[in-house]
Coordinates of C-alpha atoms and ligand atoms in Angstrom, one line a residue:
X1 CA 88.9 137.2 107.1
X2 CA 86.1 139.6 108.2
X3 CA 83.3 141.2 106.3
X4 CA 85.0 144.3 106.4
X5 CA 88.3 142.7 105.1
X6 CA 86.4 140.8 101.6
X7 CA 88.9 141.8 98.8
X8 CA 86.8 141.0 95.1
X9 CA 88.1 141.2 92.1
X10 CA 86.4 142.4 88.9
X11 CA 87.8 140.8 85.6
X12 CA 83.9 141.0 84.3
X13 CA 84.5 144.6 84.2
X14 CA 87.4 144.1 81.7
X15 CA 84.5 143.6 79.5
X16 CA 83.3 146.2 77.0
X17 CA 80.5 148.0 79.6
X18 CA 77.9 146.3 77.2
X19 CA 78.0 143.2 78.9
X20 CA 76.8 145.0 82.2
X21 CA 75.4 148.0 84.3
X22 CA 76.8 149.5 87.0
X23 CA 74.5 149.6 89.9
X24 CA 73.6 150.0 93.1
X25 CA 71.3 148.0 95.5
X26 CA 68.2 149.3 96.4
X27 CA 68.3 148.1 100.3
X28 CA 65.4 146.6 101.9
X29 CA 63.4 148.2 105.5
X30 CA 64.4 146.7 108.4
X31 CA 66.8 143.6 107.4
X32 CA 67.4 140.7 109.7
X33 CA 69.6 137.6 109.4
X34 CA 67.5 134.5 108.7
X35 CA 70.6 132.5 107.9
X36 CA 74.4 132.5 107.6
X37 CA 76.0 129.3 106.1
X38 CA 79.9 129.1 107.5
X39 CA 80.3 126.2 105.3
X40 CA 80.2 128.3 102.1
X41 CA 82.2 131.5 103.7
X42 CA 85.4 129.0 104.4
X43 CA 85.0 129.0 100.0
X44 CA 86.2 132.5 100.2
X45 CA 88.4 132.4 103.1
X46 CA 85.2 134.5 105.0
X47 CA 85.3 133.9 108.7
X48 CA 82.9 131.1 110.4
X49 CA 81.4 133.5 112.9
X50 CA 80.4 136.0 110.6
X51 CA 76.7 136.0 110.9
X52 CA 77.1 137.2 114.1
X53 CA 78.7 140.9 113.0
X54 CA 76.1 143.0 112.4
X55 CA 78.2 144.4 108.9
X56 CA 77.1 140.8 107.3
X57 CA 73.5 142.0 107.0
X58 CA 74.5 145.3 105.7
X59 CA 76.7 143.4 103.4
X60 CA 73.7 141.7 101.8
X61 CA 71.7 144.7 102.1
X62 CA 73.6 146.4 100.1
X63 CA 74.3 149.6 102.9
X64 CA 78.4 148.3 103.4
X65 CA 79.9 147.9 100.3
X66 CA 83.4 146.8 100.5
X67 CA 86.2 149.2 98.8
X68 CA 87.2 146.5 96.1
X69 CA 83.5 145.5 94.9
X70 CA 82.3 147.2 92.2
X71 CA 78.6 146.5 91.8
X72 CA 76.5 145.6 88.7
X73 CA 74.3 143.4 87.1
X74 CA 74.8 141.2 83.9
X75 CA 73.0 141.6 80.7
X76 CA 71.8 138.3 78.8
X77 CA 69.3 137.3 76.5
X78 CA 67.7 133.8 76.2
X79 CA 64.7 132.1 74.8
X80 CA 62.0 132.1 77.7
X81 CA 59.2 129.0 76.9
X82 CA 60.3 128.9 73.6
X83 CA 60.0 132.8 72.6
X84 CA 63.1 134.8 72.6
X85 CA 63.3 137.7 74.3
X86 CA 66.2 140.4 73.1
X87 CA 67.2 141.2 76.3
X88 CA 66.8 140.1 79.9
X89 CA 69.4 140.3 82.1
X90 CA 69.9 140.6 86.1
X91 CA 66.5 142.2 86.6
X92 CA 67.3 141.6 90.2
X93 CA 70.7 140.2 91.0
X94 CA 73.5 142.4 91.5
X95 CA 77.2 141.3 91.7
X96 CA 79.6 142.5 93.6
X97 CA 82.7 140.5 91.8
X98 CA 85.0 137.9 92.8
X99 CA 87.1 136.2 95.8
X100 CA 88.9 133.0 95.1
X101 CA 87.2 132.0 91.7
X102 CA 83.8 132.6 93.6
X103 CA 81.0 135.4 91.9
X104 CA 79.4 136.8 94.9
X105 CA 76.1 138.0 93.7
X106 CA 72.7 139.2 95.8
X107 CA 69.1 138.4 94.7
X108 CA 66.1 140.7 95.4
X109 CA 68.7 143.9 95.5
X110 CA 66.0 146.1 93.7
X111 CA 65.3 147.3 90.5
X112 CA 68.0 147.8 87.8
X113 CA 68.6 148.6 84.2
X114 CA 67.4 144.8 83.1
X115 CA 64.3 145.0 85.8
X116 CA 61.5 145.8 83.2
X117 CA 58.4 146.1 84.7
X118 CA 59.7 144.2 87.5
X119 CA 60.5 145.4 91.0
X120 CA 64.0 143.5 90.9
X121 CA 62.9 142.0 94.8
X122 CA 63.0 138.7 95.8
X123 CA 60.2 137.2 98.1
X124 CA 61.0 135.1 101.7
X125 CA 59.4 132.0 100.6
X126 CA 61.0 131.7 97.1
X127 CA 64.5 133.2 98.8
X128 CA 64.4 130.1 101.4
X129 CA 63.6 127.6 98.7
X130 CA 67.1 128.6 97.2
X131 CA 69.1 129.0 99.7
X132 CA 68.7 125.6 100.7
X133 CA 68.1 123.9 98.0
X134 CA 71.6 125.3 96.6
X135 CA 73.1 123.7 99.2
X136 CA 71.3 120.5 99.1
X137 CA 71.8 120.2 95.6
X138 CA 76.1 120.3 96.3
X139 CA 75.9 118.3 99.1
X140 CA 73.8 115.7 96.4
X141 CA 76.9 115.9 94.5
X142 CA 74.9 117.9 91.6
X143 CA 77.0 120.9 90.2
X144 CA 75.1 123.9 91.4
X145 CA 75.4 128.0 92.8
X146 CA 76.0 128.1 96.5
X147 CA 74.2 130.4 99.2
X148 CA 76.5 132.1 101.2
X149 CA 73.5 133.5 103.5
X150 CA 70.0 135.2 103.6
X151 CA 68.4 137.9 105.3
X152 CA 64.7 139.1 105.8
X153 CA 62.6 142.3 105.8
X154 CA 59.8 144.3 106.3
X155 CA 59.7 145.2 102.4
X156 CA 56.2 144.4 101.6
X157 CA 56.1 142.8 98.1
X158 CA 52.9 142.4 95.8
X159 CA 53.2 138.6 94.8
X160 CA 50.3 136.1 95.6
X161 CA 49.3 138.1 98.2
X162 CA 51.4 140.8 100.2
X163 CA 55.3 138.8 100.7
X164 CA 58.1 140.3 102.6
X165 CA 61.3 140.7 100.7
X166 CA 64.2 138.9 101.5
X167 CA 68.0 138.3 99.9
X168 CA 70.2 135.9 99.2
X169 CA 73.6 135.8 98.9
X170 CA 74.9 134.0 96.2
X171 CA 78.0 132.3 94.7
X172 CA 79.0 130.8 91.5
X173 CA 82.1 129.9 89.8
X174 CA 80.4 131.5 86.7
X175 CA 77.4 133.4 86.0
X176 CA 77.9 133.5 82.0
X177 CA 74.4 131.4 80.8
X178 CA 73.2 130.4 77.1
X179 CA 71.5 133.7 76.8
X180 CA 74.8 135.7 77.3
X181 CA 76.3 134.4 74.1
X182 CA 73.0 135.2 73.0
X183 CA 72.2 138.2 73.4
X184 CA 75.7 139.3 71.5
X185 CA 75.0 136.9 68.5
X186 CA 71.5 138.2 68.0
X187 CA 73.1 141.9 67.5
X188 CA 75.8 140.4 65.6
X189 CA 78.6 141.9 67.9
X190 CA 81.1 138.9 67.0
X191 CA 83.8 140.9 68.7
X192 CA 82.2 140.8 71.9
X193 CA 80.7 137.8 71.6
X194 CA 84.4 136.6 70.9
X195 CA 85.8 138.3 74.1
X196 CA 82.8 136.6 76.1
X197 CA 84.2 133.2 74.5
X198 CA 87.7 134.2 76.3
X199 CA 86.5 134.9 79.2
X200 CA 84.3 132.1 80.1
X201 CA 87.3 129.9 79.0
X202 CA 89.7 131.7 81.1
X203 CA 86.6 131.7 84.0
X204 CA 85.7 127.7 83.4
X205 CA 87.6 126.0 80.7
X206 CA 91.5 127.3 81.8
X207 CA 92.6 124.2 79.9
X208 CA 91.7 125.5 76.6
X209 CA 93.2 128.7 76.9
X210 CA 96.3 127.6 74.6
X211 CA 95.0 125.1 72.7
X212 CA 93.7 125.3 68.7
X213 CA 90.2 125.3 68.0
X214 CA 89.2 126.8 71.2
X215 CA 85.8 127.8 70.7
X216 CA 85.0 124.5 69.2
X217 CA 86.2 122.8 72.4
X218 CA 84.5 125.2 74.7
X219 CA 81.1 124.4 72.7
X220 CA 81.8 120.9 73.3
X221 CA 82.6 120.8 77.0
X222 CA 79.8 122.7 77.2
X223 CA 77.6 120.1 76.2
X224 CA 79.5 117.8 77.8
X225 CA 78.7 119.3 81.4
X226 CA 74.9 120.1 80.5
X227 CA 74.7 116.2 79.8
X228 CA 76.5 115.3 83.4
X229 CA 74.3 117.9 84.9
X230 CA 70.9 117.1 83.5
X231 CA 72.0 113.0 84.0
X232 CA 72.0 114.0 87.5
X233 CA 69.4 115.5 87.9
X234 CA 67.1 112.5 86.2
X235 CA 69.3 110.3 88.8
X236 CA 68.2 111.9 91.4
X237 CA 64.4 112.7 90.7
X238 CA 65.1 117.0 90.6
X239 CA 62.9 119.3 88.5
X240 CA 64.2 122.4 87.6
X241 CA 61.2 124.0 86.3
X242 CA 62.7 126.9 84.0
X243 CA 65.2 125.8 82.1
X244 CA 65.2 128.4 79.8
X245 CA 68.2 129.5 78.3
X246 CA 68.6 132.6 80.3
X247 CA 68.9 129.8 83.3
X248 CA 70.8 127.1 81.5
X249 CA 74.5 127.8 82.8
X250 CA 77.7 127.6 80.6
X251 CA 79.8 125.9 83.0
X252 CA 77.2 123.1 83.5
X253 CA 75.7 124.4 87.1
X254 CA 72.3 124.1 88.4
X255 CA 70.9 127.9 88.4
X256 CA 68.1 129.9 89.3
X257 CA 65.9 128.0 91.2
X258 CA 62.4 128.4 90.8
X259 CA 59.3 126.6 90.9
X260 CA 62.0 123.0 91.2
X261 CA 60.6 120.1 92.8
X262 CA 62.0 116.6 93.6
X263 CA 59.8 114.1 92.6
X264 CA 57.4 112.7 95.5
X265 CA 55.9 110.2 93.7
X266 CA 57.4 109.2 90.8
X267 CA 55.8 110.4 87.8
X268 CA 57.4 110.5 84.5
X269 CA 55.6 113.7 83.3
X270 CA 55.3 116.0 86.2
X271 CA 55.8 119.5 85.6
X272 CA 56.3 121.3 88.5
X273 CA 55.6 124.9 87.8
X274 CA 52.3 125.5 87.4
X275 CA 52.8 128.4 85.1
X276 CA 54.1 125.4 82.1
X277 CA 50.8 124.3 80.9
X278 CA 51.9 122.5 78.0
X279 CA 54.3 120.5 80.1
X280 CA 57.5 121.9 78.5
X281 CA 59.8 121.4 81.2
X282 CA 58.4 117.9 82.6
X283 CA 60.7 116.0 84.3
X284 CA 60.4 113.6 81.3
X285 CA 61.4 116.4 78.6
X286 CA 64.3 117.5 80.3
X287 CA 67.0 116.0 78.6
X288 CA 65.3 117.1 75.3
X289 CA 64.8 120.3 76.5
X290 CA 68.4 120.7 77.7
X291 CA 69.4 119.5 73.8
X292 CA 67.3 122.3 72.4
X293 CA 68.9 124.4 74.7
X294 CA 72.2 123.4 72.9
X295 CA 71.0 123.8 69.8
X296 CA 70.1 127.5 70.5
X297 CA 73.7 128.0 72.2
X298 CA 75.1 126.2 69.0
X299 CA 73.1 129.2 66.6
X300 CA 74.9 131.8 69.0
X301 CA 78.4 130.3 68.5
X302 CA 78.1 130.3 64.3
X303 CA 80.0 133.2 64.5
X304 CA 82.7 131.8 65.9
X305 CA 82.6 127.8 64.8
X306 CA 82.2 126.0 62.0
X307 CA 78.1 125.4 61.9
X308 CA 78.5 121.6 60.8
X309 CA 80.7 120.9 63.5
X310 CA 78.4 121.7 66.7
X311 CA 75.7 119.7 64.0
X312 CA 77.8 117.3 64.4
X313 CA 78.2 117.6 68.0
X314 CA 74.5 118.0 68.9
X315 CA 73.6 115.1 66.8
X316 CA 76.6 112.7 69.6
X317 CA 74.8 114.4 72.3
X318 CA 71.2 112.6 71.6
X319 CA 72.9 109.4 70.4
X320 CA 75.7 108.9 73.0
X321 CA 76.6 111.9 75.3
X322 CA 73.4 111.9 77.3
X323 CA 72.4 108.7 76.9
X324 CA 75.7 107.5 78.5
X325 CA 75.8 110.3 81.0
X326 CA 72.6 109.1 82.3
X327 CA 73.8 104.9 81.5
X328 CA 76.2 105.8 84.1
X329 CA 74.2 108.0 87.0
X330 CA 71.7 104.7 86.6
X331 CA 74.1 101.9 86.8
X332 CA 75.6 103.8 89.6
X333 CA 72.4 104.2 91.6
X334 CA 71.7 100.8 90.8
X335 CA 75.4 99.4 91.7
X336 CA 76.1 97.8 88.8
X337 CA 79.7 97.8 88.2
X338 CA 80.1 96.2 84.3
X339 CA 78.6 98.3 81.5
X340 CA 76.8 95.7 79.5
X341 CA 74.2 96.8 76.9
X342 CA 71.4 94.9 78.0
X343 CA 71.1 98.0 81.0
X344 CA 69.3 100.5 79.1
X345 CA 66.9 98.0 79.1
X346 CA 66.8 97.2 82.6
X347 CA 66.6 101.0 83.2
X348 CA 63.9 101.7 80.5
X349 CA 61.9 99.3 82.8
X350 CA 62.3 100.5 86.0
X351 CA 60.9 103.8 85.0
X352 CA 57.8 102.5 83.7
X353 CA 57.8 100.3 87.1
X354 CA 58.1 103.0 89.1
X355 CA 55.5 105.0 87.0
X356 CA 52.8 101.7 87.6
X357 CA 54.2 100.9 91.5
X358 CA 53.2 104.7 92.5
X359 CA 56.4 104.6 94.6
X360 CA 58.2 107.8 96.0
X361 CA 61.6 108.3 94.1
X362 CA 63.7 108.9 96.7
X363 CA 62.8 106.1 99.0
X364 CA 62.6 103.4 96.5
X365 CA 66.4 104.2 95.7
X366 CA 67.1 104.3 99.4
X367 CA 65.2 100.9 100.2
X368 CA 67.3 99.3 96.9
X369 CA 70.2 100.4 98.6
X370 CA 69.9 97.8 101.7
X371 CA 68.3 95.0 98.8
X372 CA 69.3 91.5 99.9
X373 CA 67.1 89.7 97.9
X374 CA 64.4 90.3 100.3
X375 CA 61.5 91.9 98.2
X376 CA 59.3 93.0 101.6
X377 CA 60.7 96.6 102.5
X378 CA 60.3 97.4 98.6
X379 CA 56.5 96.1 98.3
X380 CA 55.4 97.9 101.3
X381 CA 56.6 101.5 99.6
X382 CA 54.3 100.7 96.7
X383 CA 50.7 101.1 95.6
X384 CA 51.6 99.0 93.7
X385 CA 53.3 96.0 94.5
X386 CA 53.4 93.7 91.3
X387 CA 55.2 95.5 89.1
X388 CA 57.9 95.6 91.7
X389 CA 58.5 91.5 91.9
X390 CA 58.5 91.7 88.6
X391 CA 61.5 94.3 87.7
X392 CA 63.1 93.0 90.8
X393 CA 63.4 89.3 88.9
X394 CA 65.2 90.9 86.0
X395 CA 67.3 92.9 88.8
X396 CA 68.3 89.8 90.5
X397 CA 69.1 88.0 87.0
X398 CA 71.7 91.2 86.4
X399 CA 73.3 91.4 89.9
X400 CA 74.2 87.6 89.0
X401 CA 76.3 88.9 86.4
X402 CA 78.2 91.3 89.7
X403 CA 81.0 90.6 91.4
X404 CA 80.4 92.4 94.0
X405 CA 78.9 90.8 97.3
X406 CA 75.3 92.5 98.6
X407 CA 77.5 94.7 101.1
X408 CA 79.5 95.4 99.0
X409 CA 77.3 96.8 96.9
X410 CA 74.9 98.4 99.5
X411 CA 78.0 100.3 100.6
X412 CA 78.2 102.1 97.4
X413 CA 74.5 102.5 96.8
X414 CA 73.8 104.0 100.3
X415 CA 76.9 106.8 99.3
X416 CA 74.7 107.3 95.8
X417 CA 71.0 107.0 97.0
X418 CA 69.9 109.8 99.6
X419 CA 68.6 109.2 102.2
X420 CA 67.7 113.1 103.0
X421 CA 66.0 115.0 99.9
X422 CA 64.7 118.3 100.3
X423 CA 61.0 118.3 99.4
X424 CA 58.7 121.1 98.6
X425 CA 56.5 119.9 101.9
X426 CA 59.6 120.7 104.0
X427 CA 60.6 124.0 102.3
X428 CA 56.9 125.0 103.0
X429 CA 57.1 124.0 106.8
X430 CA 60.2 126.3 107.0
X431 CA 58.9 128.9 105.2
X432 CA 55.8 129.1 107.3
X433 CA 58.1 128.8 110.4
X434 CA 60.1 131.6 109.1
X435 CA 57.3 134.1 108.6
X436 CA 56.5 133.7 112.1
X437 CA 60.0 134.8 113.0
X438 CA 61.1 131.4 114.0
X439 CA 64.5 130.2 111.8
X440 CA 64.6 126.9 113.2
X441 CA 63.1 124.9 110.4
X442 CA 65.7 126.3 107.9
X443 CA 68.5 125.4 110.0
X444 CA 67.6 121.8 110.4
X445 CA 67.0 121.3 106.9
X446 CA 70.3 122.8 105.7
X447 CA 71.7 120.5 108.7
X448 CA 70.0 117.5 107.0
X449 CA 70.7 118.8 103.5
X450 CA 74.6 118.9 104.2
X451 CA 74.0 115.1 105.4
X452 CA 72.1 113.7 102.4
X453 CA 73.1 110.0 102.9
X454 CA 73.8 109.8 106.6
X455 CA 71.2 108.1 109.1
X456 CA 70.3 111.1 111.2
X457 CA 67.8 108.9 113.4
X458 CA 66.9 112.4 115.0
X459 CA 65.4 113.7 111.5
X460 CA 64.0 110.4 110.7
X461 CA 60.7 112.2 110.2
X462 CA 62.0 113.9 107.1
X463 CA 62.9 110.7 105.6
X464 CA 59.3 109.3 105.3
X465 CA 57.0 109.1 101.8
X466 CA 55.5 112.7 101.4
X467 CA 52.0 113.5 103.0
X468 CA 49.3 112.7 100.9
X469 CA 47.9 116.7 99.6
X470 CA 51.5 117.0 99.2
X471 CA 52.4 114.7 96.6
X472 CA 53.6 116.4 93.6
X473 CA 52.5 119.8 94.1
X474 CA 53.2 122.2 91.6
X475 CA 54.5 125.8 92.6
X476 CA 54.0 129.1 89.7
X477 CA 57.0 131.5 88.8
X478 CA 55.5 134.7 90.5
X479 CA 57.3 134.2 94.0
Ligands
AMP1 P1 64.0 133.7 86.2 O1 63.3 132.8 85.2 O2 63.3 133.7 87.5 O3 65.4 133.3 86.4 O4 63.9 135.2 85.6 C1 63.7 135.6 84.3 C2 64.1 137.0 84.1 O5 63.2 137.8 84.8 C3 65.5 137.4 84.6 O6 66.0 138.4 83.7 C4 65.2 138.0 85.9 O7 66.2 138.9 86.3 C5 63.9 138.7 85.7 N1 63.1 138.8 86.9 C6 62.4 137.8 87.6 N2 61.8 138.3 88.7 C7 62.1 139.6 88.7 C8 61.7 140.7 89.6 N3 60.9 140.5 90.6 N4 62.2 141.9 89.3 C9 63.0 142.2 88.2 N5 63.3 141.2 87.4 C10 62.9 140.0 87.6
MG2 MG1 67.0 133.4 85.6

């Protein structure tokens, strides 16, 4: 299919007209293609050379609108650092509908009804970060929007300095968060916040459709996929940054990146976004967070379920939903096969090893990976040596319990422990690239982000501890 031949659908629409605003982009001076990623177009049946017709720019732009879209933006609440605000909504999104199950949606459009004092624009830098870190995210295995492609401008924005504007294209199986559900609870519109219940099922949770006790079971696979989705993101070292409930997603889905960061070196309680000065979104309070974040869906769906029930819920999720979602990421990045109880323990103290060895996250997994009892390769990643002998003794004392032979076992832990992460250092590089009209950067590193476990012995430079200065860095909201 061509640009010009997108057919969308619009069951959002169906909704009553307070759930949105009809709208149109605002489009941006002078647009260019940065990227186009023909991965994510063969989703919606889009075809593979399509970033070469000039219509896919204008498509992002907003200047070609197909027939069959019918553009708006999303209204939502959500409770932003702790505070809730009444309304928020897609201050700069704007959604064009649906092709085969997928929400197409730009970011940086310009102002709409939900803007405030905002000028609904996205900057270059922050715009980059997303669209590959998206990617890299899916290719991780992590549930998680997609980036169909991005374009640049001459839009000056006032940010940190003068920044260009710059849109993504974006796609998502759903993008109904927390804050949607409560946004109708806080006005005590039960009948829409009933009808938004039936549409997320019929959007993510089909299954349910016919079944009794529907809105019970939808609040429970909804914490069900926040505790895969934050497990994986502990596995694999990722900072989200925001996780407010305006960006928590109701069909489990990493959303709206940010400030994110994966960890350099590992530290338990590294906030990443500069604006969180009391640490509320560390990398250590995130599976807290994400339960407080349930709770506050849980007060949104009294309406609808029986209050004791999601108590009831919410109280399995801190004592065995999470702790077994993340059990089984850590066993798995560990390649233990048996479940025996004696590995929370095991786990508890890697962390605090990896705290002591000052080690980066990603390649200590890596480096574990090709572990053959030979403690060498590990020692020379840390500051920290010691500590690392030590955990390793009570590491060999459990792989005794295995059946599986070292290869065996490195075979599966290469397929769970990247190799390839995308770090902030690298996004920076591209960034800085990209402002000097040169694309390159971002086309390797969503090359090496689709290839997260392979040995690309061409990009073995991106595969090295960060850069000292780089470590860790933490990045503010405002881009
Ligand atoms: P975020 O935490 O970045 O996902 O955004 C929080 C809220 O602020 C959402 O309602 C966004 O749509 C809105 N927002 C963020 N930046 C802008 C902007 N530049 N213009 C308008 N709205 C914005
Ligand atoms: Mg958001």
């Amino acid at each position: 299919m061509r640009v010009n031949e997108l057919e969308f659908q619009n069951k959002y629409l169906d909704l009553d007209d307070e759930f949105y605003d009809l709208t149109k982009a605002t489009p941006l001076d002078e647009p260019y293609l940065i990227s186009f990623n023909p991965k994510v177009a063969k989703l919606i049946d889009l075809d593979k050379t399509s970033g070469n017709d000039a219509l896919f720019v204008e498509l992002l732009n907003g200047t070609f609108v197909p027939k069959t879209a019918k553009t708006y933006a999303m209204c939502y609440a959500g409770h932003q650092f702790g505070n809730y605000a009444v309304r928020l909504g897609d201050g700069r999104a704007i959604n064009f509908g649906s092709i085969k199950g997928w929400n197409l949606q730009t970011k940086g459009s310009g102002e709409t009804f939900y803007s405030r004092s905002a000028d609904g624009r996205s900057a270059l830098p922050s715009s980059i970060r997303e669209y590959l870190m998206s990617e890299a995210m899916h290719h991780l295995g992590v549930p998680t929007t997609r980036a169909l492609g991005i374009i640049g401008s001459k839009t000056k924005l006032l940010r940190n300095g003068i920044e260009y504007g710059a849109i993504v294209m974006r796609m998502s199986p759903s993008w109904v968060r927390f804050g949607t559900f409560q946004y109708f609870a806080y006005f005590k519109k039960h009948e829409e916040l009933k009808a938004l219940a039936d549409y997320v099922i019929a959007e993510s949770y089909p299954h349910l459709k016919e079944l009794e006790d529907k809105y019970f079971k939808l609040y429970s696979e909804v914490v069900n996929a926040t505790a895969k989705l934050i497990a994986s993101w502990q596995g694999l070292g990722f900072c989200h940054g925001v996780m407010n409930t305006d960006n928590m997603s109701i069909a489990g889905l990493t959303i709206d990146y940010g400030p994110f960061s994966m960890l350099d070196d590992f530290d338990f309680g590294f906030v990443c976004n500069s604006t969180d000065k009391a640490g509320r979104y560390s990398y250590a309070e995130q599976p807290n967070i994400s339960y407080w974040n349930l709770t506050k869906l849980a007060v949104a769906f009294v309406p609808l379920v029986e209050k004791k029930r999601m108590e009831r819920k919410l109280e399995e999720y801190g004592e065995s939903i999470y702790p077994n979602a993340y059990l089984k990421v850590m066993r798995k990045k560990l390649g233990l096969e048996l479940e025996l109880d004696t590995d929370a323990n095991l786990i508890e103290e890697l962390i605090c090893t990896l705290q002591d060895a000052q080690i980066d996250h990603t390649n200590f997994f890596r480096t574990l990976s090709h572990y053959d009892g030979e403690m060498m390769p590990l020692f020379e990643l840390a500051m920290n040596p010691v500590v690392i002998e030590s955990w390793l003794k009570l590491y060999d004392k459990r792989l005794l319990k295995e059946s599986l032979t070292h290869v065996e076992r490195q075979e599966q832990m290469l397929k769970t422990n990247p190799k390839y992460v995308l770090k902030n250092y690298m996004l920076q590089e591209a960034i800085d690239l990209a402002k000097r009209g040169d694309f390159s950067r971002v086309e390797t590193l969503l090359y090496v982000a689709e290839h997260p476990f392979d040995e690309l012995p061409e990009y073995e430079y991106l595969a090295v501890e960060t850069p000292e200065g780089f470590k860790n860095v933490t990045l503010s909201c405002s881009s």
